[in-house]
GROMACS .gro file of C-alpha atoms in nm:
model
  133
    1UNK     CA    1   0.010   1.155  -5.234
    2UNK     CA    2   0.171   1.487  -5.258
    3UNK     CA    3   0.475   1.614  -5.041
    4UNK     CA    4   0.381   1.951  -4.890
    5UNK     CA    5   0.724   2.200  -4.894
    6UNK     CA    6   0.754   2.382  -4.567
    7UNK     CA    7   1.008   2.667  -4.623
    8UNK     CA    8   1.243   2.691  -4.292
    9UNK     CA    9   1.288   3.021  -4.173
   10UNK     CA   10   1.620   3.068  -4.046
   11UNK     CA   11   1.719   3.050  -3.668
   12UNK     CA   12   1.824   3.421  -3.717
   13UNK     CA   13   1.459   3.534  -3.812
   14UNK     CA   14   1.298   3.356  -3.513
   15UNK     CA   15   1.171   3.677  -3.254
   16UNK     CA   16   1.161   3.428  -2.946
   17UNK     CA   17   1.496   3.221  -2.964
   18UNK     CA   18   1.748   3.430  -2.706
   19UNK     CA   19   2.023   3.424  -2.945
   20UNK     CA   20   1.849   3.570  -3.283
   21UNK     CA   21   1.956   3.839  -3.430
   22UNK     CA   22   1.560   3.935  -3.515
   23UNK     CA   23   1.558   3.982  -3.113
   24UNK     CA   24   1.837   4.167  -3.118
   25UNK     CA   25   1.699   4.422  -3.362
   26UNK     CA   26   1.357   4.408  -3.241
   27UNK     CA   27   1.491   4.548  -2.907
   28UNK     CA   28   1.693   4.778  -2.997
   29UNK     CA   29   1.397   4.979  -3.270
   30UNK     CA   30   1.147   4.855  -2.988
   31UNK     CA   31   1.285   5.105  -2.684
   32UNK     CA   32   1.081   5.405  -2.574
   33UNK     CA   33   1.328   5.688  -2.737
   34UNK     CA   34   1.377   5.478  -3.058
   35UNK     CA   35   0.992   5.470  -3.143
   36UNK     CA   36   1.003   5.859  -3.043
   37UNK     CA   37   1.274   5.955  -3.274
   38UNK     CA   38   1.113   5.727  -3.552
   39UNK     CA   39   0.797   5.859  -3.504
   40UNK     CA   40   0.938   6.290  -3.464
   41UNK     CA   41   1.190   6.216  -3.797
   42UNK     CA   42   0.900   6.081  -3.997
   43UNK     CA   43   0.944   6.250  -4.366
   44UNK     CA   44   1.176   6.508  -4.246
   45UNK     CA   45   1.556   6.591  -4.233
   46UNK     CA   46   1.669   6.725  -3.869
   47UNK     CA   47   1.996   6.827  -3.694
   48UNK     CA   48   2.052   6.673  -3.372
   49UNK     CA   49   1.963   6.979  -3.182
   50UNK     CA   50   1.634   6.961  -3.328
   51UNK     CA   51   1.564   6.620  -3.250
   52UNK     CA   52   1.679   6.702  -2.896
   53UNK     CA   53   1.383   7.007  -2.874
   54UNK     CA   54   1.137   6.726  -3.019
   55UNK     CA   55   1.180   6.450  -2.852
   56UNK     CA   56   1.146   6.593  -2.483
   57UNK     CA   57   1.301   6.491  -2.189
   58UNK     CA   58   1.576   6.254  -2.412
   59UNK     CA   59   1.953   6.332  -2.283
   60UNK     CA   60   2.211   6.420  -2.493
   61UNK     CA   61   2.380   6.087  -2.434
   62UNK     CA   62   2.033   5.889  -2.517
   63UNK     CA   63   1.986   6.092  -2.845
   64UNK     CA   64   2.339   5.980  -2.954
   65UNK     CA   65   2.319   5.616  -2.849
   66UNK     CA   66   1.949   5.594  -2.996
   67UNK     CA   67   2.060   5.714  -3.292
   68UNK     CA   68   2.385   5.547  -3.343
   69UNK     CA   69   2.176   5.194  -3.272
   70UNK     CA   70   1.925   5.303  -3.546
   71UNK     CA   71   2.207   5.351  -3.812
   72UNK     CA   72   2.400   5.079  -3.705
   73UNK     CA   73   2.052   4.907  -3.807
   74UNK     CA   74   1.995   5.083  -4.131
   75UNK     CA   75   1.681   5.269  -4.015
   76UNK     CA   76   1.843   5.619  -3.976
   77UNK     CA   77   2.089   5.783  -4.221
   78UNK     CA   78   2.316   6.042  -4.085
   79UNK     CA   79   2.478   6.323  -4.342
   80UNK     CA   80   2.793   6.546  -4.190
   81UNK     CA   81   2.870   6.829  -4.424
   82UNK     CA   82   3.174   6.966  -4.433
   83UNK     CA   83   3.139   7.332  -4.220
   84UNK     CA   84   3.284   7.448  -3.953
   85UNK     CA   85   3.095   7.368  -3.691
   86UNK     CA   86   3.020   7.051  -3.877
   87UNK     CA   87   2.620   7.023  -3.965
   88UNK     CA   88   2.503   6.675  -3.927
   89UNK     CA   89   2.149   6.596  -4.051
   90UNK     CA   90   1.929   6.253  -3.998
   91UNK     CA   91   1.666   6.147  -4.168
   92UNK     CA   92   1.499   5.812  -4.188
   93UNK     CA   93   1.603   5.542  -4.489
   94UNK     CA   94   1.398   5.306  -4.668
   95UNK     CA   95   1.373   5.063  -4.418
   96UNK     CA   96   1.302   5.329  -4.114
   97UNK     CA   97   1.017   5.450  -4.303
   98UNK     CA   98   0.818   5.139  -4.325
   99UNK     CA   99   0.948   5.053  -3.988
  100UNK     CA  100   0.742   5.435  -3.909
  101UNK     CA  101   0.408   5.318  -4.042
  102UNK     CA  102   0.437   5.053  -3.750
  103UNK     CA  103   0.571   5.315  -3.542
  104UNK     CA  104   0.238   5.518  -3.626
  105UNK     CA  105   0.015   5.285  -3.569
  106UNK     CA  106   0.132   5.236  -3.200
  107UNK     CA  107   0.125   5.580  -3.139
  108UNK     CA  108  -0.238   5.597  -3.269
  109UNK     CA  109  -0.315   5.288  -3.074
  110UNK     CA  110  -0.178   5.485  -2.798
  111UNK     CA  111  -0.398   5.814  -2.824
  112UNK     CA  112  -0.682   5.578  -2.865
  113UNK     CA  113  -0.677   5.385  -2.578
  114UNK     CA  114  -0.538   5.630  -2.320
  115UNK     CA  115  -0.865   5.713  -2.103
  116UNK     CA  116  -0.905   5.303  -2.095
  117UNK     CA  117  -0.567   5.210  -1.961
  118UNK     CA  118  -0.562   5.465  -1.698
  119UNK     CA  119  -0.872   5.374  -1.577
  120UNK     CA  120  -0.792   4.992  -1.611
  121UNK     CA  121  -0.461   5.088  -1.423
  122UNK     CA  122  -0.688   5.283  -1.125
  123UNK     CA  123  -0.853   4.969  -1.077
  124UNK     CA  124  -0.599   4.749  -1.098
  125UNK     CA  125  -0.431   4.955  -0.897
  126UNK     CA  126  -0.733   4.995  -0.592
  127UNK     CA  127  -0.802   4.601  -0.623
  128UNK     CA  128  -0.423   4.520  -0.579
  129UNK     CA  129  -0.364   4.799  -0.321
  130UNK     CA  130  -0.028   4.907  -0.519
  131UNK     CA  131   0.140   4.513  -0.409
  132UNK     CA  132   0.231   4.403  -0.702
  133UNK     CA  133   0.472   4.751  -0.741
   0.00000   0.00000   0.00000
């Protein structure tokens, strides 16, 4: 009889336990302006102001949180060269570039299926009567 070897995964990698770390990260790279600025960085370098312009509506205080989170995380890496004004750049690392393929794919998901979930919304929407709002 042979012993089969489970490998544990650590309580830190486990998505659904409310004190993993995996959660923690997951939310913080999983928020609306995170997945923007992933997805607007993509292979290129950009001052802050021109994330700003990109990623519409985001607030100056938003841009800097978002972006602090993401290097706190490793996904973004952020250059200040020495000029006055100082210049800062981002641009994604490694890690936030693999994390953009994912990123992409949502984003195409989301093009693709845009007529269907406003029209599944419009009937959700006349069958419920707006209650569940």
């Amino acid at each position: 009889m042979e012993t089969e070897q489970v490998t544990r995964v650590p309580d830190d990698t486990d998505v659904t336990r409310a004190d993993s770390l995996a959660r923690e990260i997951f939310s913080g790279v999983a928020n609306k302006w995170a997945l923007l600025i992933i997805n607007v960085l993509g292979e290129r370098t950009l001052r802050f102001t021109e994330l700003r312009t990109e990623v519409e509506g985001i607030s100056h205080k938003m841009l800097t949180q978002n972006l602090r989170a993401l290097e706190r995380d490793g996904v973004v890496h952020r250059t200040v060269h020495p000029t006055v004004p100082p210049r800062v750049d981002y641009r994604l690392t490694e890690a936030g570039r693999a994390l953009r393929d994912t990123v992409s794919g949502m984003c195409a998901w989301t093009r693709r299926y845009l007529d269907h979930i406003e029209a599944a919304r419009r009937c959700f929407d006349a069958k419920d009567g707006g209650a569940a709002r």
